[in-house]
Amino acid sequence: MHIIVPIKQVPETSNVKMDPVTGTMIRAGVGTVVNPLDLFAIETAVRLKEAHGGRITTLTMGPRGADKALREAMAMGCDDGVLISDRAFAGSDSWATSYTLSQAIRKLGDFDLIVAGERATDGDTGQVGPGIAAWLDLPLATYVAAITRVEPARGLTVERLVEEGYQVVDLPFPALITVVKEVAAPRLPTLRGKKRAKAAEIPLFTAADLDLEPSYLGLKGSPTKVVKVATPKVTRGGTLVRALDEDAVADAVDQLLAFLDARDLLPTGGRA
Amino acid sequence: MSFVWTLAEQHEGRLKAVSYELLGRGRALADKLDTKLASLLIGDGVSDEQLQTLVHHGADEVYAIQDPRLASFTCETYSNVLVHLIKTYRPSVILAAATSTGRTLMPHVAVRSHAGLTADCTELDIEPGTGHLLQTRPAIGGNIMATIKTPDHRPQMATVRPKSSRPLPADPTRAGRVIEVPLDLVLVDERVQARGYRGDAVDFVNLEEADVVIAGGRGMKKAEHFALLQGLAKALGGAVGATRDAVDRGWIGYPHQVGLSGKTISPRLYVGAGISGAIQHLAGIKTSETIVSINSDPDASLHQVADFGIVGDLFQVLNELQRRLDERRRGGEEDRA
């Protein structure tokens, strides 16, 4: 099996600091990591390879330094990494990103399965996975929580975590799935994996290396434009009640019930 | 045909509540644009009577594409149907719910229609002068609100966070047309086959559609204590959520997880018990209408974003709250008796 795992390098969100004046993210000094939700996709691919053989190619679009994310994925068990980087790609929205990634995937040749994370923790759209499936006309299953059947060269059965339960879906290869956390707990990279990843050659695809429609690229090729960025107010100016002994607890619960009642949030019928 | 469309969703022939929320959003936009509002339903088995309720909640027209082959969502066929309708009628705005269906279908269709799409919006408006759709959404874990528009491409597409607005009250006197559109069989793509739902799933919860979510974190101390939250959820008519920490400790299943690597929710009432309020969890709850925090640590971040916080022993507080809610319920039953 040839499995492709598109990943994204994102800021470490636990350290996100916002500039209170401009309302933009302060990127200086903020570390980058592999999008945490992509780790589940990497793990899924590695397990499929362990069970059925084959190879895994991970790819990312980003600045030149994004090879760091690819090397982390390779340390977990991906065989090859490809970096897609060019100033022409800067400012891409999910439409333009999914186009560029699709053209890079075409260049990689035949594959059986693309496994992607559900969404990235910075942009938070979840639109690139389904977008790639649309560009490449691949059968698609999103929110995959389990893979229950794999028949190499034929297809797979997955369970999608949706609002009503786990939807069971059959797909033929080649296909694209996006996975959620429940699918598999990511392994830690091994020392051997790290060494191999550090030494690996990572091919670079620039705009010139791909068959691209120039008007589909980057900020200019993105249908959506950001008009304004604002920082929402963090606090709601709420009430904080201390309830450090039994009487105070009863009193605090009284106040809470009155508060909920005033907002019409208690079941109708009874009155305390 | 109308210029603002909303996508209704159904499950096993029943319209989902989010269909009406979208109509409230769409009505406001259509009125500002002085145009008509249509609700599109792709599915199967939804009765005429139910379709009429879409008119009562704001639609001028309802287009129903119903066929047994559309009973379960598969992206390819749904996408073919919607792309075909867009080509035929050229709407200006399409709103879908930011559900598992909407967030799969809309990016697929946006690519094929060369349209702009904004994910998981919590505010929508029309730009004065240009008439462009202004789409506002939380990004970077809810730390910023970005306003986005699509100036040069049509349709302007957005998914809208469920529960982020209320539906309009039903007006049974509203006039509107329900139009049945037959499914053109060339649009059916049979590569992906939906086989129904896993029957043996335990510990599943539909958090996204709950009006009330009672969530527990590390402060719950062990799995058994989540029964306290189940009791409260039952009393308040809600569902139980959890932090990543509680799920990773095996106290409760992943479908309950709220936050960056779980679900994003926007209930009318969110109660967090023993939750410190890590940024990753807050990202999943920030747009809740009312936030209540119960935590013995006065410095817990969740207290900072709460409308009402109690600093105290959460077991004492939860037990007292349960006792009082049970009392109220019994009081109500006696009143009715």
PDB file of C-alpha atoms in Angstrom, chain A residues 10-270:
ATOM      1  CA  VAL A  10       1.109  24.962  13.478  1.00  0.00           C
ATOM      2  CA  PRO A  11       2.052  27.259  16.376  1.00  0.00           C
ATOM      3  CA  GLU A  12       2.086  25.566  19.752  1.00  0.00           C
ATOM      4  CA  THR A  13      -1.376  26.667  20.787  1.00  0.00           C
ATOM      5  CA  SER A  14      -0.800  26.273  24.481  1.00  0.00           C
ATOM      6  CA  ASN A  15       1.515  29.294  24.258  1.00  0.00           C
ATOM      7  CA  VAL A  16      -0.534  31.512  21.968  1.00  0.00           C
ATOM      8  CA  LYS A  17      -0.236  35.154  22.922  1.00  0.00           C
ATOM      9  CA  MET A  18      -2.326  37.825  21.302  1.00  0.00           C
ATOM     10  CA  ASP A  19      -1.155  41.366  20.642  1.00  0.00           C
ATOM     11  CA  PRO A  20      -3.792  43.425  22.489  1.00  0.00           C
ATOM     12  CA  VAL A  21      -3.339  46.372  20.104  1.00  0.00           C
ATOM     13  CA  THR A  22      -3.412  44.700  16.691  1.00  0.00           C
ATOM     14  CA  GLY A  23      -5.445  41.670  17.703  1.00  0.00           C
ATOM     15  CA  THR A  24      -3.073  39.424  15.787  1.00  0.00           C
ATOM     16  CA  MET A  25      -1.117  36.461  17.024  1.00  0.00           C
ATOM     17  CA  ILE A  26       2.381  37.138  18.290  1.00  0.00           C
ATOM     18  CA  ARG A  27       4.389  34.568  16.347  1.00  0.00           C
ATOM     19  CA  ALA A  28       7.841  35.620  17.506  1.00  0.00           C
ATOM     20  CA  GLY A  29       9.244  33.156  19.992  1.00  0.00           C
ATOM     21  CA  VAL A  30       6.316  30.767  19.580  1.00  0.00           C
ATOM     22  CA  GLY A  31       7.411  27.221  18.835  1.00  0.00           C
ATOM     23  CA  THR A  32       5.904  25.141  16.060  1.00  0.00           C
ATOM     24  CA  VAL A  33       4.665  21.584  16.194  1.00  0.00           C
ATOM     25  CA  VAL A  34       2.985  19.092  13.926  1.00  0.00           C
ATOM     26  CA  ASN A  35      -0.734  19.893  14.109  1.00  0.00           C
ATOM     27  CA  PRO A  36      -1.736  17.724  17.101  1.00  0.00           C
ATOM     28  CA  LEU A  37      -4.739  16.328  15.207  1.00  0.00           C
ATOM     29  CA  ASP A  38      -2.429  15.176  12.380  1.00  0.00           C
ATOM     30  CA  LEU A  39      -0.656  12.824  14.807  1.00  0.00           C
ATOM     31  CA  PHE A  40      -3.745  10.580  14.691  1.00  0.00           C
ATOM     32  CA  ALA A  41      -3.487  10.476  10.886  1.00  0.00           C
ATOM     33  CA  ILE A  42       0.215   9.605  11.030  1.00  0.00           C
ATOM     34  CA  GLU A  43      -0.459   6.853  13.579  1.00  0.00           C
ATOM     35  CA  THR A  44      -3.304   5.452  11.454  1.00  0.00           C
ATOM     36  CA  ALA A  45      -1.023   5.277   8.418  1.00  0.00           C
ATOM     37  CA  VAL A  46       1.803   3.628  10.359  1.00  0.00           C
ATOM     38  CA  ARG A  47      -0.539   0.961  11.737  1.00  0.00           C
ATOM     39  CA  LEU A  48      -1.941   0.237   8.271  1.00  0.00           C
ATOM     40  CA  LYS A  49       1.598  -0.116   6.957  1.00  0.00           C
ATOM     41  CA  GLU A  50       2.523  -2.445   9.823  1.00  0.00           C
ATOM     42  CA  ALA A  51      -0.506  -4.629   9.091  1.00  0.00           C
ATOM     43  CA  HIS A  52      -0.479  -4.586   5.288  1.00  0.00           C
ATOM     44  CA  GLY A  53       3.002  -3.476   4.206  1.00  0.00           C
ATOM     45  CA  GLY A  54       3.825  -0.644   1.838  1.00  0.00           C
ATOM     46  CA  ARG A  55       5.150   2.837   2.329  1.00  0.00           C
ATOM     47  CA  ILE A  56       4.015   6.201   3.668  1.00  0.00           C
ATOM     48  CA  THR A  57       4.691   9.596   2.137  1.00  0.00           C
ATOM     49  CA  THR A  58       3.991  12.631   4.286  1.00  0.00           C
ATOM     50  CA  LEU A  59       3.790  16.070   2.747  1.00  0.00           C
ATOM     51  CA  THR A  60       3.284  19.591   3.951  1.00  0.00           C
ATOM     52  CA  MET A  61       2.864  23.021   2.444  1.00  0.00           C
ATOM     53  CA  GLY A  62       4.528  25.809   4.363  1.00  0.00           C
ATOM     54  CA  PRO A  63       7.686  27.829   4.830  1.00  0.00           C
ATOM     55  CA  ARG A  64      11.092  26.242   4.141  1.00  0.00           C
ATOM     56  CA  GLY A  65      11.474  25.425   7.840  1.00  0.00           C
ATOM     57  CA  ALA A  66       8.395  23.207   7.763  1.00  0.00           C
ATOM     58  CA  ASP A  67      10.662  20.255   6.973  1.00  0.00           C
ATOM     59  CA  LYS A  68      10.901  20.040  10.772  1.00  0.00           C
ATOM     60  CA  ALA A  69       7.271  18.862  10.878  1.00  0.00           C
ATOM     61  CA  LEU A  70       7.956  16.302   8.133  1.00  0.00           C
ATOM     62  CA  ARG A  71      10.956  14.955  10.055  1.00  0.00           C
ATOM     63  CA  GLU A  72       8.787  14.548  13.173  1.00  0.00           C
ATOM     64  CA  ALA A  73       6.283  12.540  11.112  1.00  0.00           C
ATOM     65  CA  MET A  74       9.124  10.461   9.664  1.00  0.00           C
ATOM     66  CA  ALA A  75      10.476   9.794  13.141  1.00  0.00           C
ATOM     67  CA  MET A  76       7.054   8.279  13.945  1.00  0.00           C
ATOM     68  CA  GLY A  77       7.284   5.941  10.956  1.00  0.00           C
ATOM     69  CA  CYS A  78       6.565   7.761   7.688  1.00  0.00           C
ATOM     70  CA  ASP A  79       9.063   6.661   5.005  1.00  0.00           C
ATOM     71  CA  ASP A  80       9.354   9.778   2.872  1.00  0.00           C
ATOM     72  CA  GLY A  81       8.651  13.469   3.236  1.00  0.00           C
ATOM     73  CA  VAL A  82       7.931  16.120   0.619  1.00  0.00           C
ATOM     74  CA  LEU A  83       8.018  19.861   1.300  1.00  0.00           C
ATOM     75  CA  ILE A  84       5.819  22.111  -0.829  1.00  0.00           C
ATOM     76  CA  SER A  85       7.107  25.632  -0.463  1.00  0.00           C
ATOM     77  CA  ASP A  86       7.038  28.749  -2.584  1.00  0.00           C
ATOM     78  CA  ARG A  87       6.256  32.417  -1.967  1.00  0.00           C
ATOM     79  CA  ALA A  88       3.515  32.007  -4.587  1.00  0.00           C
ATOM     80  CA  PHE A  89       1.618  29.767  -2.128  1.00  0.00           C
ATOM     81  CA  ALA A  90       1.640  32.291   0.737  1.00  0.00           C
ATOM     82  CA  GLY A  91      -1.750  33.392   2.030  1.00  0.00           C
ATOM     83  CA  SER A  92      -3.663  30.432   0.559  1.00  0.00           C
ATOM     84  CA  ASP A  93      -7.133  29.795   1.977  1.00  0.00           C
ATOM     85  CA  SER A  94      -8.531  26.258   2.192  1.00  0.00           C
ATOM     86  CA  TRP A  95      -9.616  26.333  -1.488  1.00  0.00           C
ATOM     87  CA  ALA A  96      -6.154  27.290  -2.781  1.00  0.00           C
ATOM     88  CA  THR A  97      -4.368  25.047  -0.258  1.00  0.00           C
ATOM     89  CA  SER A  98      -6.366  21.982  -1.257  1.00  0.00           C
ATOM     90  CA  TYR A  99      -5.664  22.756  -4.934  1.00  0.00           C
ATOM     91  CA  THR A 100      -1.903  23.048  -4.463  1.00  0.00           C
ATOM     92  CA  LEU A 101      -1.728  19.932  -2.279  1.00  0.00           C
ATOM     93  CA  SER A 102      -3.775  17.993  -4.848  1.00  0.00           C
ATOM     94  CA  GLN A 103      -1.397  18.906  -7.648  1.00  0.00           C
ATOM     95  CA  ALA A 104       1.557  17.829  -5.495  1.00  0.00           C
ATOM     96  CA  ILE A 105      -0.177  14.515  -4.733  1.00  0.00           C
ATOM     97  CA  ARG A 106      -0.753  13.941  -8.478  1.00  0.00           C
ATOM     98  CA  LYS A 107       2.990  14.319  -8.980  1.00  0.00           C
ATOM     99  CA  LEU A 108       3.671  11.604  -6.377  1.00  0.00           C
ATOM    100  CA  GLY A 109       1.979   9.041  -8.618  1.00  0.00           C
ATOM    101  CA  ASP A 110      -0.202   6.096  -7.607  1.00  0.00           C
ATOM    102  CA  PHE A 111      -1.440   5.701  -4.067  1.00  0.00           C
ATOM    103  CA  ASP A 112      -4.116   3.715  -2.222  1.00  0.00           C
ATOM    104  CA  LEU A 113      -5.160   5.989   0.601  1.00  0.00           C
ATOM    105  CA  ILE A 114      -4.804   9.554   1.823  1.00  0.00           C
ATOM    106  CA  VAL A 115      -5.150   9.918   5.609  1.00  0.00           C
ATOM    107  CA  ALA A 116      -5.571  13.454   6.958  1.00  0.00           C
ATOM    108  CA  GLY A 117      -6.272  14.979  10.359  1.00  0.00           C
ATOM    109  CA  GLU A 118      -9.771  16.255  11.013  1.00  0.00           C
ATOM    110  CA  ARG A 119      -8.617  19.894  10.963  1.00  0.00           C
ATOM    111  CA  ALA A 120      -5.646  22.028  11.975  1.00  0.00           C
ATOM    112  CA  THR A 121      -5.667  23.648  15.388  1.00  0.00           C
ATOM    113  CA  ASP A 122      -4.775  27.109  14.049  1.00  0.00           C
ATOM    114  CA  GLY A 123      -7.068  27.669  11.067  1.00  0.00           C
ATOM    115  CA  ASP A 124      -9.633  25.237  12.471  1.00  0.00           C
ATOM    116  CA  THR A 125     -11.569  24.865   9.201  1.00  0.00           C
ATOM    117  CA  GLY A 126     -11.411  21.124   8.495  1.00  0.00           C
ATOM    118  CA  GLN A 127     -11.913  22.013   4.842  1.00  0.00           C
ATOM    119  CA  VAL A 128      -8.621  20.944   3.248  1.00  0.00           C
ATOM    120  CA  GLY A 129      -9.220  17.173   3.555  1.00  0.00           C
ATOM    121  CA  PRO A 130     -12.631  17.204   1.829  1.00  0.00           C
ATOM    122  CA  GLY A 131     -11.219  19.776  -0.611  1.00  0.00           C
ATOM    123  CA  ILE A 132      -8.437  17.412  -1.729  1.00  0.00           C
ATOM    124  CA  ALA A 133     -11.001  14.639  -2.186  1.00  0.00           C
ATOM    125  CA  ALA A 134     -13.017  16.961  -4.438  1.00  0.00           C
ATOM    126  CA  TRP A 135      -9.988  17.982  -6.552  1.00  0.00           C
ATOM    127  CA  LEU A 136      -8.854  14.368  -6.980  1.00  0.00           C
ATOM    128  CA  ASP A 137     -12.387  12.914  -7.200  1.00  0.00           C
ATOM    129  CA  LEU A 138     -11.626  10.440  -4.404  1.00  0.00           C
ATOM    130  CA  PRO A 139     -14.241   8.612  -2.327  1.00  0.00           C
ATOM    131  CA  LEU A 140     -14.334  10.424   1.019  1.00  0.00           C
ATOM    132  CA  ALA A 141     -15.066   9.580   4.643  1.00  0.00           C
ATOM    133  CA  THR A 142     -14.568  12.254   7.310  1.00  0.00           C
ATOM    134  CA  TYR A 143     -14.492  11.986  11.146  1.00  0.00           C
ATOM    135  CA  VAL A 144     -13.269   8.384  10.991  1.00  0.00           C
ATOM    136  CA  ALA A 145     -13.073   6.930  14.529  1.00  0.00           C
ATOM    137  CA  ALA A 146     -12.223   3.330  13.532  1.00  0.00           C
ATOM    138  CA  ILE A 147     -11.087   1.316  10.534  1.00  0.00           C
ATOM    139  CA  THR A 148     -12.750  -2.065  10.828  1.00  0.00           C
ATOM    140  CA  ARG A 149     -11.821  -3.753   7.523  1.00  0.00           C
ATOM    141  CA  VAL A 150      -8.995  -3.363   5.022  1.00  0.00           C
ATOM    142  CA  GLU A 151      -8.806  -5.395   1.825  1.00  0.00           C
ATOM    143  CA  PRO A 152      -5.629  -4.332   0.074  1.00  0.00           C
ATOM    144  CA  ALA A 153      -6.186  -3.142  -3.507  1.00  0.00           C
ATOM    145  CA  ARG A 154      -9.960  -3.309  -2.954  1.00  0.00           C
ATOM    146  CA  GLY A 155     -11.237  -1.091  -0.181  1.00  0.00           C
ATOM    147  CA  LEU A 156     -11.917  -0.469   3.482  1.00  0.00           C
ATOM    148  CA  THR A 157     -14.738  -0.125   5.995  1.00  0.00           C
ATOM    149  CA  VAL A 158     -14.686   2.717   8.481  1.00  0.00           C
ATOM    150  CA  GLU A 159     -16.831   4.084  11.294  1.00  0.00           C
ATOM    151  CA  ARG A 160     -17.512   7.823  11.201  1.00  0.00           C
ATOM    152  CA  LEU A 161     -18.220   9.584  14.507  1.00  0.00           C
ATOM    153  CA  VAL A 162     -21.231  11.759  13.664  1.00  0.00           C
ATOM    154  CA  GLU A 163     -23.960  13.423  15.722  1.00  0.00           C
ATOM    155  CA  GLU A 164     -26.246  10.370  15.792  1.00  0.00           C
ATOM    156  CA  GLY A 165     -23.658   7.664  16.398  1.00  0.00           C
ATOM    157  CA  TYR A 166     -21.017   5.750  14.466  1.00  0.00           C
ATOM    158  CA  GLN A 167     -21.929   5.620  10.769  1.00  0.00           C
ATOM    159  CA  VAL A 168     -20.493   2.535   9.029  1.00  0.00           C
ATOM    160  CA  VAL A 169     -19.206   3.239   5.520  1.00  0.00           C
ATOM    161  CA  ASP A 170     -17.513   1.152   2.802  1.00  0.00           C
ATOM    162  CA  LEU A 171     -15.054   2.858   0.439  1.00  0.00           C
ATOM    163  CA  PRO A 172     -13.042   1.505  -2.494  1.00  0.00           C
ATOM    164  CA  PHE A 173      -9.337   2.355  -2.913  1.00  0.00           C
ATOM    165  CA  PRO A 174      -7.995   4.868  -3.718  1.00  0.00           C
ATOM    166  CA  ALA A 175      -9.821   6.928  -1.108  1.00  0.00           C
ATOM    167  CA  LEU A 176      -9.367   9.791   1.335  1.00  0.00           C
ATOM    168  CA  ILE A 177     -10.247   9.638   5.024  1.00  0.00           C
ATOM    169  CA  THR A 178      -9.943  12.213   7.782  1.00  0.00           C
ATOM    170  CA  VAL A 179      -9.564  10.799  11.279  1.00  0.00           C
ATOM    171  CA  VAL A 180     -10.438  11.833  14.838  1.00  0.00           C
ATOM    172  CA  LYS A 181      -8.574  11.143  18.061  1.00  0.00           C
ATOM    173  CA  GLU A 182     -10.441   7.925  18.832  1.00  0.00           C
ATOM    174  CA  VAL A 183      -8.920   6.153  15.797  1.00  0.00           C
ATOM    175  CA  ALA A 184      -5.524   5.454  17.406  1.00  0.00           C
ATOM    176  CA  ALA A 185      -3.260   6.791  20.155  1.00  0.00           C
ATOM    177  CA  PRO A 186      -0.113   8.248  18.546  1.00  0.00           C
ATOM    178  CA  ARG A 187       3.197   6.589  19.382  1.00  0.00           C
ATOM    179  CA  LEU A 188       6.297   8.471  20.435  1.00  0.00           C
ATOM    180  CA  PRO A 189       9.114   8.691  17.894  1.00  0.00           C
ATOM    181  CA  THR A 190      11.896   6.162  18.408  1.00  0.00           C
ATOM    182  CA  LEU A 191      15.532   7.156  18.675  1.00  0.00           C
ATOM    183  CA  ARG A 192      16.252   5.195  15.514  1.00  0.00           C
ATOM    184  CA  GLY A 193      13.370   6.937  13.754  1.00  0.00           C
ATOM    185  CA  LYS A 194      14.669  10.318  14.829  1.00  0.00           C
ATOM    186  CA  LYS A 195      18.139   9.562  13.521  1.00  0.00           C
ATOM    187  CA  ARG A 196      16.797   8.373  10.194  1.00  0.00           C
ATOM    188  CA  ALA A 197      14.476  11.389   9.903  1.00  0.00           C
ATOM    189  CA  LYS A 198      17.285  13.810  10.710  1.00  0.00           C
ATOM    190  CA  ALA A 199      19.472  12.407   7.960  1.00  0.00           C
ATOM    191  CA  ALA A 200      16.691  12.048   5.361  1.00  0.00           C
ATOM    192  CA  GLU A 201      16.707  13.969   2.110  1.00  0.00           C
ATOM    193  CA  ILE A 202      13.461  15.897   1.816  1.00  0.00           C
ATOM    194  CA  PRO A 203      12.560  16.792  -1.761  1.00  0.00           C
ATOM    195  CA  LEU A 204      11.266  20.338  -2.298  1.00  0.00           C
ATOM    196  CA  PHE A 205       8.372  21.050  -4.655  1.00  0.00           C
ATOM    197  CA  THR A 206       8.210  24.717  -5.666  1.00  0.00           C
ATOM    198  CA  ALA A 207       5.565  26.254  -7.936  1.00  0.00           C
ATOM    199  CA  ALA A 208       7.872  25.585 -10.901  1.00  0.00           C
ATOM    200  CA  ASP A 209       7.975  21.849 -10.103  1.00  0.00           C
ATOM    201  CA  LEU A 210       4.199  21.415 -10.242  1.00  0.00           C
ATOM    202  CA  ASP A 211       1.607  21.685 -12.977  1.00  0.00           C
ATOM    203  CA  LEU A 212      -0.325  24.651 -11.596  1.00  0.00           C
ATOM    204  CA  GLU A 213      -2.890  27.191 -12.765  1.00  0.00           C
ATOM    205  CA  PRO A 214      -1.292  30.454 -11.552  1.00  0.00           C
ATOM    206  CA  SER A 215      -4.625  32.135 -10.821  1.00  0.00           C
ATOM    207  CA  TYR A 216      -5.451  29.399  -8.269  1.00  0.00           C
ATOM    208  CA  LEU A 217      -2.469  30.095  -6.013  1.00  0.00           C
ATOM    209  CA  GLY A 218      -1.809  31.886  -2.761  1.00  0.00           C
ATOM    210  CA  LEU A 219      -3.621  34.943  -1.503  1.00  0.00           C
ATOM    211  CA  LYS A 220      -4.565  36.041  -5.037  1.00  0.00           C
ATOM    212  CA  GLY A 221      -6.045  32.672  -5.877  1.00  0.00           C
ATOM    213  CA  SER A 222      -8.044  32.422  -2.640  1.00  0.00           C
ATOM    214  CA  PRO A 223     -11.768  33.159  -2.975  1.00  0.00           C
ATOM    215  CA  THR A 224     -12.039  34.221   0.688  1.00  0.00           C
ATOM    216  CA  LYS A 225     -10.431  37.400   2.042  1.00  0.00           C
ATOM    217  CA  VAL A 226      -9.930  38.346   5.684  1.00  0.00           C
ATOM    218  CA  VAL A 227     -11.564  41.732   6.274  1.00  0.00           C
ATOM    219  CA  LYS A 228     -10.969  42.190   9.975  1.00  0.00           C
ATOM    220  CA  VAL A 229      -9.468  40.416  12.951  1.00  0.00           C
ATOM    221  CA  ALA A 230     -10.653  41.203  16.464  1.00  0.00           C
ATOM    222  CA  THR A 231      -9.870  39.861  19.901  1.00  0.00           C
ATOM    223  CA  PRO A 232     -13.052  38.877  21.684  1.00  0.00           C
ATOM    224  CA  LYS A 233     -13.454  39.910  25.275  1.00  0.00           C
ATOM    225  CA  VAL A 234     -12.060  37.192  27.475  1.00  0.00           C
ATOM    226  CA  THR A 235     -14.060  37.667  30.649  1.00  0.00           C
ATOM    227  CA  ARG A 236     -17.818  37.862  30.964  1.00  0.00           C
ATOM    228  CA  GLY A 237     -17.688  39.871  34.168  1.00  0.00           C
ATOM    229  CA  GLY A 238     -19.472  37.065  35.946  1.00  0.00           C
ATOM    230  CA  THR A 239     -20.291  36.527  39.581  1.00  0.00           C
ATOM    231  CA  LEU A 240     -17.864  34.475  41.669  1.00  0.00           C
ATOM    232  CA  VAL A 241     -19.273  33.076  44.900  1.00  0.00           C
ATOM    233  CA  ARG A 242     -17.141  31.480  47.620  1.00  0.00           C
ATOM    234  CA  ALA A 243     -18.635  28.418  49.267  1.00  0.00           C
ATOM    235  CA  LEU A 244     -16.123  27.127  51.741  1.00  0.00           C
ATOM    236  CA  ASP A 245     -18.438  25.528  54.330  1.00  0.00           C
ATOM    237  CA  GLU A 246     -21.805  23.755  54.273  1.00  0.00           C
ATOM    238  CA  ASP A 247     -23.941  26.860  54.874  1.00  0.00           C
ATOM    239  CA  ALA A 248     -22.052  28.757  52.248  1.00  0.00           C
ATOM    240  CA  VAL A 249     -22.605  25.878  49.780  1.00  0.00           C
ATOM    241  CA  ALA A 250     -26.369  25.986  50.358  1.00  0.00           C
ATOM    242  CA  ASP A 251     -26.288  29.743  49.908  1.00  0.00           C
ATOM    243  CA  ALA A 252     -24.194  29.533  46.750  1.00  0.00           C
ATOM    244  CA  VAL A 253     -26.526  26.933  45.223  1.00  0.00           C
ATOM    245  CA  ASP A 254     -29.467  29.226  46.097  1.00  0.00           C
ATOM    246  CA  GLN A 255     -27.807  32.050  44.207  1.00  0.00           C
ATOM    247  CA  LEU A 256     -26.954  29.784  41.281  1.00  0.00           C
ATOM    248  CA  LEU A 257     -30.542  28.544  40.979  1.00  0.00           C
ATOM    249  CA  ALA A 258     -31.868  32.115  41.106  1.00  0.00           C
ATOM    250  CA  PHE A 259     -29.342  33.071  38.424  1.00  0.00           C
ATOM    251  CA  LEU A 260     -30.332  30.143  36.175  1.00  0.00           C
ATOM    252  CA  ASP A 261     -34.014  30.804  36.772  1.00  0.00           C
ATOM    253  CA  ALA A 262     -33.616  34.449  35.758  1.00  0.00           C
ATOM    254  CA  ARG A 263     -32.059  33.264  32.494  1.00  0.00           C
ATOM    255  CA  ASP A 264     -34.846  30.747  31.963  1.00  0.00           C
ATOM    256  CA  LEU A 265     -32.414  27.848  32.079  1.00  0.00           C
ATOM    257  CA  LEU A 266     -34.208  25.621  34.565  1.00  0.00           C
ATOM    258  CA  PRO A 267     -36.729  22.967  33.549  1.00  0.00           C
ATOM    259  CA  THR A 268     -40.249  24.318  33.810  1.00  0.00           C
ATOM    260  CA  GLY A 269     -42.724  22.847  36.261  1.00  0.00           C
ATOM    261  CA  GLY A 270     -41.375  23.321  39.738  1.00  0.00           C
TER     262      GLY A 270
END
